[in-house]
Amino acid sequence: MKIRVGINGYGTIGKRVATAVNQQDDMEVVGVTKTKPSYEANLAVESGYPLYVPLENINMFKQAGIEIAGSIADMYKSVDIIVDCTPGKVSKQYKTDYIDAGVKAIWQGGENHNLTGVSFNASANYKESWGVQFSRVVSCNTTGIIRTMYPLDKEFKVEHAYISLIRRSADPNDSKIGPINAIEPVVEIPTHHGPDVQSVMPWINISTMAVKVPTTLMHIHTVIVKLNTETSTDQVIKLFKETPRVKLVKSKDGIRSTAQIMDLAREMGRSRGDMFEIVVWEDGIKVIDNTLYYYQAVNQESDVIPENIDCIRSMCKLEENPMKSIEKTNKAMGI
Ligand code: NAD
């Protein structure tokens, strides 16, 4: 029997999770939700997903000629687990609803760790979500940092990591948020990213700063790590080559910026042109004394998607071995 998955909030993250769930052989999408009629609601129905909507908006969908399967509360009756991909501010109400319905739920990085008490990254702490009712997949940036920092810490013991995040200002389908011609520092220091990494790796010493720039695809992190063990540039390159969901590229091959990375993902025939891996510039990795320097890029819309799949497997006790789940997810998603 496949695990039955409901997606609450069929937006940027929700629609990608839906595609990835249906690529697996041990889980399936049994419903998605939208709050208002829209092209995305139409596309969900065209993709064959049963569409559930708020009770009070059922007539709105009927008038728009969009076929619905029932109310959001109806969806809970047919699911084992909800992947909640709603935007902020509605999580408290939904948490109460999920408790009442007796279903499991995964939230995304827009929510606080306190909501679930458990946060998830497949490589770093898969087992902490084993069988739990609620968990949270950390944000795109936090996932990006953990993907490289966890193996570095395991192999060379991180003394302190200093990271500057250069963040995209809005997603490609968003025309409301800026800046469109400015660079905006996040003045609250440390930014929330460091503490968010600590929700998965509580022992790590990490300091983060961030600026928003006018682009819609990808973040870049400039990373400086003081290591406790002596190592070399070549050893770090070898480690990253062996790390799942980390991809090394070279600027001398023409990958000079995020533009070529997104082109590469499209040319690789990836679903929606997504780059699920964290991309590290091999020729930008350098160890000087015990300090490591590197640049990495994060496709904000997609790096968390395989993590959601592994989180479902851990919470629903489908696979005990984290590496086996990661391999299975990667194979099904073409990573
Ligand atoms: P989004 O705005 O693209 O999609 C949110 C969806 O939720 C929309 O389909 C909207 O119609 C629906 N929705 C709104 N209110 C709802 C309600 N009350 N009940 C049910 N559905 C409702 O948002 P997103 O970018 O997909 O973000 C979702 C979550 O994922 C957030 O926690 C966000 O922080 C996190 N996240 C986003 C990104 C990113 O880059 N977009 C990356 C990683 C994590």
mmCIF file of C-alpha atoms and ligand atoms in Angstrom:
data_model
loop_
_atom_site.group_PDB
_atom_site.id
_atom_site.type_symbol
_atom_site.label_atom_id
_atom_site.label_comp_id
_atom_site.label_asym_id
_atom_site.label_seq_id
_atom_site.Cartn_x
_atom_site.Cartn_y
_atom_site.Cartn_z
ATOM 1 C CA MET A 1 0.000 0.000 0.000
ATOM 2 C CA LYS A 2 1.331 3.426 -0.917
ATOM 3 C CA ILE A 3 1.413 6.232 1.659
ATOM 4 C CA ARG A 4 -1.367 8.714 0.828
ATOM 5 C CA VAL A 5 -0.100 12.299 0.691
ATOM 6 C CA GLY A 6 -2.190 15.495 0.711
ATOM 7 C CA ILE A 7 -0.584 18.794 -0.285
ATOM 8 C CA ASN A 8 -2.027 21.806 1.538
ATOM 9 C CA GLY A 9 -1.068 24.899 -0.532
ATOM 10 C CA TYR A 10 -0.374 24.144 -4.178
ATOM 11 C CA GLY A 11 2.102 26.997 -4.815
ATOM 12 C CA THR A 12 5.825 27.157 -5.615
ATOM 13 C CA ILE A 13 6.829 24.402 -3.176
ATOM 14 C CA GLY A 14 3.517 22.490 -3.115
ATOM 15 C CA LYS A 15 3.378 21.765 -6.840
ATOM 16 C CA ARG A 16 6.980 20.550 -6.880
ATOM 17 C CA VAL A 17 6.397 18.271 -3.881
ATOM 18 C CA ALA A 18 3.333 16.856 -5.684
ATOM 19 C CA THR A 19 5.383 15.981 -8.777
ATOM 20 C CA ALA A 20 8.163 14.411 -6.686
ATOM 21 C CA VAL A 21 5.731 12.343 -4.562
ATOM 22 C CA ASN A 22 4.146 10.829 -7.671
ATOM 23 C CA GLN A 23 7.610 9.932 -9.021
ATOM 24 C CA GLN A 24 8.106 7.557 -6.036
ATOM 25 C CA ASP A 25 6.800 3.982 -5.863
ATOM 26 C CA ASP A 26 5.939 4.030 -2.151
ATOM 27 C CA MET A 27 3.732 7.146 -1.937
ATOM 28 C CA GLU A 28 1.078 8.981 -3.977
ATOM 29 C CA VAL A 29 -0.723 12.324 -4.046
ATOM 30 C CA VAL A 30 -4.387 11.924 -3.102
ATOM 31 C CA GLY A 31 -5.289 15.605 -2.998
ATOM 32 C CA VAL A 32 -4.066 19.191 -3.261
ATOM 33 C CA THR A 33 -5.639 22.416 -2.007
ATOM 34 C CA LYS A 34 -6.144 25.913 -3.420
ATOM 35 C CA THR A 35 -7.952 28.765 -1.705
ATOM 36 C CA LYS A 36 -9.119 30.690 -4.793
ATOM 37 C CA PRO A 37 -9.753 29.867 -8.485
ATOM 38 C CA SER A 38 -6.592 30.515 -10.521
ATOM 39 C CA TYR A 39 -4.492 29.143 -13.381
ATOM 40 C CA GLU A 40 -2.678 26.989 -10.792
ATOM 41 C CA ALA A 41 -6.007 25.519 -9.619
ATOM 42 C CA ASN A 42 -6.850 24.714 -13.250
ATOM 43 C CA LEU A 43 -3.427 23.135 -13.781
ATOM 44 C CA ALA A 44 -3.819 21.004 -10.636
ATOM 45 C CA VAL A 45 -7.081 19.566 -11.966
ATOM 46 C CA GLU A 46 -5.564 19.068 -15.444
ATOM 47 C CA SER A 47 -2.679 17.174 -13.794
ATOM 48 C CA GLY A 48 -5.232 14.766 -12.328
ATOM 49 C CA TYR A 49 -4.961 15.839 -8.675
ATOM 50 C CA PRO A 50 -8.229 15.846 -6.693
ATOM 51 C CA LEU A 51 -8.665 19.519 -5.694
ATOM 52 C CA TYR A 52 -9.886 20.473 -2.203
ATOM 53 C CA VAL A 53 -10.858 24.043 -1.289
ATOM 54 C CA PRO A 54 -12.042 25.986 1.801
ATOM 55 C CA LEU A 55 -15.691 25.176 2.594
ATOM 56 C CA GLU A 56 -16.701 28.837 2.296
ATOM 57 C CA ASN A 57 -15.163 29.112 -1.207
ATOM 58 C CA ILE A 58 -16.735 26.022 -2.816
ATOM 59 C CA ASN A 59 -19.280 28.106 -4.743
ATOM 60 C CA MET A 60 -16.544 30.422 -6.025
ATOM 61 C CA PHE A 61 -14.812 27.418 -7.643
ATOM 62 C CA LYS A 62 -18.116 26.042 -8.989
ATOM 63 C CA GLN A 63 -18.884 29.419 -10.604
ATOM 64 C CA ALA A 64 -15.393 29.440 -12.171
ATOM 65 C CA GLY A 65 -16.139 26.006 -13.654
ATOM 66 C CA ILE A 66 -13.302 24.290 -11.740
ATOM 67 C CA GLU A 67 -14.054 20.738 -10.686
ATOM 68 C CA ILE A 68 -13.472 20.146 -6.974
ATOM 69 C CA ALA A 69 -13.327 16.991 -4.852
ATOM 70 C CA GLY A 70 -14.507 18.578 -1.608
ATOM 71 C CA SER A 71 -13.524 20.853 1.267
ATOM 72 C CA ILE A 72 -10.011 20.944 2.780
ATOM 73 C CA ALA A 73 -11.407 19.114 5.824
ATOM 74 C CA ASP A 74 -12.682 16.367 3.484
ATOM 75 C CA MET A 75 -9.124 15.806 2.258
ATOM 76 C CA TYR A 76 -7.933 14.849 5.756
ATOM 77 C CA LYS A 77 -10.196 11.755 5.631
ATOM 78 C CA SER A 78 -8.216 10.202 2.780
ATOM 79 C CA VAL A 79 -4.590 11.044 3.715
ATOM 80 C CA ASP A 80 -1.872 9.544 5.911
ATOM 81 C CA ILE A 81 0.257 12.677 5.828
ATOM 82 C CA ILE A 82 -0.123 16.327 4.808
ATOM 83 C CA VAL A 83 2.755 18.279 3.308
ATOM 84 C CA ASP A 84 1.819 21.785 4.386
ATOM 85 C CA CYS A 85 3.136 24.291 1.835
ATOM 86 C CA THR A 86 0.960 27.222 2.862
ATOM 87 C CA PRO A 87 2.507 30.658 3.366
ATOM 88 C CA GLY A 88 3.059 31.929 6.940
ATOM 89 C CA LYS A 89 0.430 32.883 9.524
ATOM 90 C CA VAL A 90 -2.001 29.976 8.993
ATOM 91 C CA SER A 91 0.057 27.214 10.609
ATOM 92 C CA LYS A 92 -1.490 27.474 14.101
ATOM 93 C CA GLN A 93 -5.027 26.879 12.842
ATOM 94 C CA TYR A 94 -3.939 24.062 10.549
ATOM 95 C CA LYS A 95 -1.947 22.385 13.312
ATOM 96 C CA THR A 96 -5.131 22.217 15.409
ATOM 97 C CA ASP A 97 -7.028 20.809 12.421
ATOM 98 C CA TYR A 98 -4.363 18.128 11.784
ATOM 99 C CA ILE A 99 -4.382 17.118 15.469
ATOM 100 C CA ASP A 100 -8.200 16.819 15.391
ATOM 101 C CA ALA A 101 -8.061 14.787 12.159
ATOM 102 C CA GLY A 102 -5.246 12.565 13.507
ATOM 103 C CA VAL A 103 -3.000 13.064 10.452
ATOM 104 C CA LYS A 104 0.752 13.593 10.264
ATOM 105 C CA ALA A 105 2.094 16.851 8.797
ATOM 106 C CA ILE A 106 5.306 18.365 7.466
ATOM 107 C CA TRP A 107 5.732 22.152 7.412
ATOM 108 C CA GLN A 108 8.256 24.200 5.451
ATOM 109 C CA GLY A 109 11.031 26.599 6.401
ATOM 110 C CA GLY A 110 8.760 29.659 6.601
ATOM 111 C CA GLU A 111 7.537 28.272 9.935
ATOM 112 C CA ASN A 112 9.433 28.318 13.234
ATOM 113 C CA HIS A 113 11.110 25.258 14.711
ATOM 114 C CA ASN A 114 8.856 25.692 17.796
ATOM 115 C CA LEU A 115 5.788 24.723 15.745
ATOM 116 C CA THR A 116 6.980 21.115 15.460
ATOM 117 C CA GLY A 117 9.924 20.799 17.872
ATOM 118 C CA VAL A 118 11.679 18.719 15.174
ATOM 119 C CA SER A 119 13.339 20.047 12.024
ATOM 120 C CA PHE A 120 14.599 17.914 9.154
ATOM 121 C CA ASN A 121 17.521 17.409 6.820
ATOM 122 C CA ALA A 122 17.944 13.987 5.235
ATOM 123 C CA SER A 123 21.733 13.687 5.614
ATOM 124 C CA ALA A 124 22.044 15.316 9.027
ATOM 125 C CA ASN A 125 19.138 14.079 11.191
ATOM 126 C CA TYR A 126 16.791 11.731 9.247
ATOM 127 C CA LYS A 127 16.191 9.588 12.342
ATOM 128 C CA GLU A 128 14.910 12.456 14.519
ATOM 129 C CA SER A 129 11.689 12.512 12.463
ATOM 130 C CA TRP A 130 11.231 8.736 12.662
ATOM 131 C CA GLY A 131 7.516 8.047 13.263
ATOM 132 C CA VAL A 132 6.744 11.561 14.582
ATOM 133 C CA GLN A 133 3.397 13.272 13.895
ATOM 134 C CA PHE A 134 4.891 16.662 12.988
ATOM 135 C CA SER A 135 8.169 17.782 11.460
ATOM 136 C CA ARG A 136 9.524 20.742 9.491
ATOM 137 C CA VAL A 137 11.808 20.747 6.468
ATOM 138 C CA VAL A 138 14.153 23.697 6.996
ATOM 139 C CA SER A 139 14.254 26.588 4.492
ATOM 140 C CA CYS A 140 16.018 26.631 1.118
ATOM 141 C CA ASN A 141 19.020 28.549 2.484
ATOM 142 C CA THR A 142 19.266 26.436 5.635
ATOM 143 C CA THR A 143 19.053 23.250 3.560
ATOM 144 C CA GLY A 144 21.833 24.635 1.349
ATOM 145 C CA ILE A 145 24.103 25.404 4.298
ATOM 146 C CA ILE A 146 23.514 22.020 5.969
ATOM 147 C CA ARG A 147 24.160 20.077 2.734
ATOM 148 C CA THR A 148 27.802 21.171 2.733
ATOM 149 C CA MET A 149 28.366 22.019 6.429
ATOM 150 C CA TYR A 150 27.240 18.647 7.814
ATOM 151 C CA PRO A 151 29.767 16.568 5.818
ATOM 152 C CA LEU A 152 32.499 19.159 6.501
ATOM 153 C CA ASP A 153 31.834 18.981 10.235
ATOM 154 C CA LYS A 154 31.721 15.176 10.199
ATOM 155 C CA GLU A 155 35.008 14.920 8.316
ATOM 156 C CA PHE A 156 37.048 17.898 9.582
ATOM 157 C CA LYS A 157 35.157 19.260 12.652
ATOM 158 C CA VAL A 158 33.997 22.829 12.102
ATOM 159 C CA GLU A 159 35.296 25.321 14.649
ATOM 160 C CA HIS A 160 33.252 28.235 13.297
ATOM 161 C CA ALA A 161 31.411 28.968 10.025
ATOM 162 C CA TYR A 162 30.915 32.536 8.743
ATOM 163 C CA ILE A 163 28.412 32.826 5.894
ATOM 164 C CA SER A 164 27.143 35.769 3.832
ATOM 165 C CA LEU A 165 23.943 35.030 1.951
ATOM 166 C CA ILE A 166 23.155 36.905 -1.263
ATOM 167 C CA ARG A 167 19.435 36.259 -1.606
ATOM 168 C CA ARG A 168 17.033 36.434 -4.547
ATOM 169 C CA SER A 169 14.350 39.000 -3.762
ATOM 170 C CA ALA A 170 11.304 37.189 -5.191
ATOM 171 C CA ASP A 171 10.340 33.939 -6.923
ATOM 172 C CA PRO A 172 9.996 34.075 -10.747
ATOM 173 C CA ASN A 173 6.174 34.032 -10.639
ATOM 174 C CA ASP A 174 6.014 36.900 -8.137
ATOM 175 C CA SER A 175 5.680 40.462 -9.423
ATOM 176 C CA LYS A 176 4.739 42.100 -6.108
ATOM 177 C CA ILE A 177 7.953 41.909 -4.082
ATOM 178 C CA GLY A 178 11.169 43.928 -4.513
ATOM 179 C CA PRO A 179 13.718 45.361 -4.554
ATOM 180 C CA ILE A 180 13.942 45.726 -8.336
ATOM 181 C CA ASN A 181 16.840 48.190 -8.412
ATOM 182 C CA ALA A 182 18.533 48.139 -5.026
ATOM 183 C CA ILE A 183 20.569 45.962 -2.676
ATOM 184 C CA GLU A 184 18.975 45.542 0.736
ATOM 185 C CA PRO A 185 20.897 44.342 3.819
ATOM 186 C CA VAL A 186 19.127 42.309 6.486
ATOM 187 C CA VAL A 187 20.162 44.442 9.455
ATOM 188 C CA GLU A 188 19.009 42.087 12.194
ATOM 189 C CA ILE A 189 22.224 40.297 13.185
ATOM 190 C CA PRO A 190 22.625 37.360 13.288
ATOM 191 C CA THR A 191 20.094 36.667 10.540
ATOM 192 C CA HIS A 192 17.678 33.803 11.241
ATOM 193 C CA HIS A 193 19.710 31.420 9.042
ATOM 194 C CA GLY A 194 22.390 30.551 11.634
ATOM 195 C CA PRO A 195 19.900 29.658 14.410
ATOM 196 C CA ASP A 196 17.858 27.762 11.795
ATOM 197 C CA VAL A 197 20.896 25.596 10.936
ATOM 198 C CA GLN A 198 21.238 24.966 14.685
ATOM 199 C CA SER A 199 17.674 23.568 14.765
ATOM 200 C CA VAL A 200 19.207 20.566 12.937
ATOM 201 C CA MET A 201 22.885 20.826 14.034
ATOM 202 C CA PRO A 202 22.593 22.374 17.552
ATOM 203 C CA TRP A 203 26.341 21.983 18.228
ATOM 204 C CA ILE A 204 27.560 24.071 15.280
ATOM 205 C CA ASN A 205 29.124 27.526 15.714
ATOM 206 C CA ILE A 206 27.789 29.632 12.870
ATOM 207 C CA SER A 207 27.407 33.352 12.089
ATOM 208 C CA THR A 208 25.306 34.615 9.181
ATOM 209 C CA MET A 209 24.589 37.914 7.404
ATOM 210 C CA ALA A 210 22.364 38.450 4.354
ATOM 211 C CA VAL A 211 21.555 40.912 1.562
ATOM 212 C CA LYS A 212 18.654 40.845 -0.912
ATOM 213 C CA VAL A 213 19.455 41.480 -4.581
ATOM 214 C CA PRO A 214 17.212 42.052 -7.625
ATOM 215 C CA THR A 215 17.117 38.552 -9.115
ATOM 216 C CA THR A 216 14.440 35.852 -9.055
ATOM 217 C CA LEU A 217 16.497 32.693 -9.432
ATOM 218 C CA MET A 218 18.949 31.340 -6.874
ATOM 219 C CA HIS A 219 20.789 32.505 -3.784
ATOM 220 C CA ILE A 220 24.574 32.515 -3.458
ATOM 221 C CA HIS A 221 26.437 31.870 -0.208
ATOM 222 C CA THR A 222 30.014 32.969 0.366
ATOM 223 C CA VAL A 223 31.343 30.637 3.033
ATOM 224 C CA ILE A 224 34.383 30.858 5.323
ATOM 225 C CA VAL A 225 34.922 27.915 7.668
ATOM 226 C CA LYS A 226 37.555 27.566 10.361
ATOM 227 C CA LEU A 227 38.311 23.844 10.626
ATOM 228 C CA ASN A 228 39.731 21.957 13.589
ATOM 229 C CA THR A 229 41.528 19.397 11.444
ATOM 230 C CA GLU A 230 44.289 20.047 8.960
ATOM 231 C CA THR A 231 43.123 19.417 5.390
ATOM 232 C CA SER A 232 43.734 20.444 1.781
ATOM 233 C CA THR A 233 41.735 21.928 -1.084
ATOM 234 C CA ASP A 234 41.835 18.537 -2.858
ATOM 235 C CA GLN A 235 40.438 16.698 0.166
ATOM 236 C CA VAL A 236 37.508 19.115 0.393
ATOM 237 C CA ILE A 237 36.812 18.724 -3.339
ATOM 238 C CA LYS A 238 36.863 14.927 -2.916
ATOM 239 C CA LEU A 239 34.439 15.172 0.026
ATOM 240 C CA PHE A 240 31.966 17.364 -1.888
ATOM 241 C CA LYS A 241 32.163 15.032 -4.929
ATOM 242 C CA GLU A 242 31.062 12.160 -2.692
ATOM 243 C CA THR A 243 28.274 14.152 -0.966
ATOM 244 C CA PRO A 244 24.718 13.462 -2.171
ATOM 245 C CA ARG A 245 22.796 16.438 -3.605
ATOM 246 C CA VAL A 246 25.947 18.558 -3.916
ATOM 247 C CA LYS A 247 27.105 19.315 -7.453
ATOM 248 C CA LEU A 248 30.520 20.689 -8.350
ATOM 249 C CA VAL A 249 30.860 22.981 -11.381
ATOM 250 C CA LYS A 250 33.779 24.928 -12.808
ATOM 251 C CA SER A 251 33.774 28.558 -13.909
ATOM 252 C CA LYS A 252 36.334 27.661 -16.563
ATOM 253 C CA ASP A 253 33.654 25.392 -18.140
ATOM 254 C CA GLY A 254 31.559 28.527 -18.629
ATOM 255 C CA ILE A 255 29.492 28.298 -15.434
ATOM 256 C CA ARG A 256 30.319 31.764 -14.212
ATOM 257 C CA SER A 257 27.024 32.683 -12.551
ATOM 258 C CA THR A 258 23.562 31.536 -11.480
ATOM 259 C CA ALA A 259 22.367 32.201 -15.053
ATOM 260 C CA GLN A 260 24.415 29.317 -16.475
ATOM 261 C CA ILE A 261 23.420 27.024 -13.577
ATOM 262 C CA MET A 262 19.737 27.473 -14.365
ATOM 263 C CA ASP A 263 20.488 26.958 -18.067
ATOM 264 C CA LEU A 264 22.309 23.739 -17.171
ATOM 265 C CA ALA A 265 19.272 22.492 -15.211
ATOM 266 C CA ARG A 266 17.004 23.206 -18.187
ATOM 267 C CA GLU A 267 19.389 21.452 -20.582
ATOM 268 C CA MET A 268 19.564 18.452 -18.230
ATOM 269 C CA GLY A 269 15.826 18.109 -18.841
ATOM 270 C CA ARG A 270 14.983 18.605 -15.185
ATOM 271 C CA SER A 271 11.330 18.935 -14.177
ATOM 272 C CA ARG A 272 10.487 22.698 -14.370
ATOM 273 C CA GLY A 273 14.182 23.375 -15.072
ATOM 274 C CA ASP A 274 14.937 22.810 -11.370
ATOM 275 C CA MET A 275 18.406 22.286 -9.851
ATOM 276 C CA PHE A 276 17.783 20.171 -6.757
ATOM 277 C CA GLU A 277 21.483 20.001 -5.836
ATOM 278 C CA ILE A 278 23.522 22.653 -4.025
ATOM 279 C CA VAL A 279 25.995 23.867 -6.619
ATOM 280 C CA VAL A 280 29.579 24.555 -5.485
ATOM 281 C CA TRP A 281 32.234 26.161 -7.698
ATOM 282 C CA GLU A 282 35.128 23.674 -7.654
ATOM 283 C CA ASP A 283 37.622 26.323 -8.735
ATOM 284 C CA GLY A 284 36.322 28.592 -5.949
ATOM 285 C CA ILE A 285 37.230 26.117 -3.175
ATOM 286 C CA LYS A 286 40.408 27.001 -1.326
ATOM 287 C CA VAL A 287 42.008 25.912 1.959
ATOM 288 C CA ILE A 288 44.541 28.346 3.437
ATOM 289 C CA ASP A 289 46.038 27.144 6.732
ATOM 290 C CA ASN A 290 42.991 25.716 8.542
ATOM 291 C CA THR A 291 40.492 28.018 6.885
ATOM 292 C CA LEU A 292 38.261 26.864 4.015
ATOM 293 C CA TYR A 293 36.678 29.274 1.516
ATOM 294 C CA TYR A 294 33.956 28.399 -1.031
ATOM 295 C CA TYR A 295 30.947 29.710 -2.973
ATOM 296 C CA GLN A 296 27.696 27.796 -3.345
ATOM 297 C CA ALA A 297 24.411 28.444 -5.151
ATOM 298 C CA VAL A 298 20.898 27.410 -4.072
ATOM 299 C CA ASN A 299 17.891 27.029 -6.385
ATOM 300 C CA GLN A 300 15.405 28.291 -3.809
ATOM 301 C CA GLU A 301 12.337 26.736 -5.425
ATOM 302 C CA SER A 302 13.660 23.199 -5.532
ATOM 303 C CA ASP A 303 16.472 22.153 -3.152
ATOM 304 C CA VAL A 304 13.979 21.342 -0.371
ATOM 305 C CA ILE A 305 11.823 19.070 -2.568
ATOM 306 C CA PRO A 306 13.811 15.805 -2.205
ATOM 307 C CA GLU A 307 14.105 16.565 1.537
ATOM 308 C CA ASN A 308 10.287 16.558 1.809
ATOM 309 C CA ILE A 309 10.201 13.100 0.210
ATOM 310 C CA ASP A 310 12.780 11.700 2.658
ATOM 311 C CA CYS A 311 10.931 13.354 5.542
ATOM 312 C CA ILE A 312 7.712 11.549 4.513
ATOM 313 C CA ARG A 313 9.666 8.246 4.489
ATOM 314 C CA SER A 314 11.097 8.853 7.958
ATOM 315 C CA MET A 315 7.807 10.005 9.523
ATOM 316 C CA CYS A 316 5.822 7.150 7.925
ATOM 317 C CA LYS A 317 8.546 4.590 8.801
ATOM 318 C CA LEU A 318 8.992 3.524 5.180
ATOM 319 C CA GLU A 319 12.790 3.236 5.213
ATOM 320 C CA GLU A 320 15.039 3.126 8.261
ATOM 321 C CA ASN A 321 18.341 3.804 6.494
ATOM 322 C CA PRO A 322 18.753 7.523 5.576
ATOM 323 C CA MET A 323 21.202 6.814 2.732
ATOM 324 C CA LYS A 324 18.817 4.276 1.179
ATOM 325 C CA SER A 325 15.983 6.813 1.262
ATOM 326 C CA ILE A 326 18.196 9.526 -0.238
ATOM 327 C CA GLU A 327 19.308 7.167 -3.028
ATOM 328 C CA LYS A 328 15.735 6.063 -3.741
ATOM 329 C CA THR A 329 14.446 9.643 -3.873
ATOM 330 C CA ASN A 330 17.349 10.780 -6.058
ATOM 331 C CA LYS A 331 16.900 7.919 -8.521
ATOM 332 C CA ALA A 332 13.170 8.578 -8.895
ATOM 333 C CA MET A 333 13.742 12.334 -9.355
ATOM 334 C CA GLY A 334 16.654 11.960 -11.777
ATOM 335 C CA ILE A 335 19.167 13.584 -9.392
HETATM 336 P P1 NAD B 1 3.432 30.247 -2.430
HETATM 337 O O1 NAD B 1 2.826 31.540 -2.089
HETATM 338 O O2 NAD B 1 4.046 30.043 -3.751
HETATM 339 O O3 NAD B 1 2.323 29.095 -2.259
HETATM 340 C C1 NAD B 1 1.497 29.034 -1.134
HETATM 341 C C2 NAD B 1 0.218 28.322 -1.508
HETATM 342 O O4 NAD B 1 -0.622 28.246 -0.369
HETATM 343 C C3 NAD B 1 -0.574 29.031 -2.593
HETATM 344 O O5 NAD B 1 -1.007 28.052 -3.498
HETATM 345 C C4 NAD B 1 -1.762 29.621 -1.848
HETATM 346 O O6 NAD B 1 -2.900 29.643 -2.687
HETATM 347 C C5 NAD B 1 -1.947 28.623 -0.737
HETATM 348 N N1 NAD B 1 -2.599 29.167 0.445
HETATM 349 C C6 NAD B 1 -2.610 30.436 0.905
HETATM 350 N N2 NAD B 1 -3.338 30.513 2.050
HETATM 351 C C7 NAD B 1 -3.805 29.273 2.289
HETATM 352 C C8 NAD B 1 -4.639 28.729 3.287
HETATM 353 N N3 NAD B 1 -5.142 29.459 4.302
HETATM 354 N N4 NAD B 1 -4.931 27.397 3.222
HETATM 355 C C9 NAD B 1 -4.437 26.624 2.222
HETATM 356 N N5 NAD B 1 -3.654 27.094 1.254
HETATM 357 C C10 NAD B 1 -3.343 28.416 1.280
HETATM 358 O O7 NAD B 1 4.443 29.914 -1.243
HETATM 359 P P2 NAD B 1 5.744 29.010 -1.321
HETATM 360 O O8 NAD B 1 6.859 29.838 -1.855
HETATM 361 O O9 NAD B 1 5.428 27.715 -1.965
HETATM 362 O O10 NAD B 1 6.057 28.826 0.221
HETATM 363 C C11 NAD B 1 5.406 27.830 1.006
HETATM 364 C C12 NAD B 1 6.267 27.498 2.207
HETATM 365 O O11 NAD B 1 7.519 27.011 1.721
HETATM 366 C C13 NAD B 1 6.623 28.701 3.102
HETATM 367 O O12 NAD B 1 6.791 28.238 4.419
HETATM 368 C C14 NAD B 1 7.970 29.157 2.557
HETATM 369 O O13 NAD B 1 8.712 29.868 3.486
HETATM 370 C C15 NAD B 1 8.583 27.805 2.248
HETATM 371 N N6 NAD B 1 9.667 27.844 1.256
HETATM 372 C C16 NAD B 1 9.593 28.626 0.142
HETATM 373 C C17 NAD B 1 10.648 28.646 -0.757
HETATM 374 C C18 NAD B 1 10.624 29.512 -1.966
HETATM 375 O O14 NAD B 1 11.683 29.916 -2.415
HETATM 376 N N7 NAD B 1 9.507 29.813 -2.556
HETATM 377 C C19 NAD B 1 11.759 27.843 -0.538
HETATM 378 C C20 NAD B 1 11.798 27.004 0.581
HETATM 379 C C21 NAD B 1 10.741 27.022 1.486
#
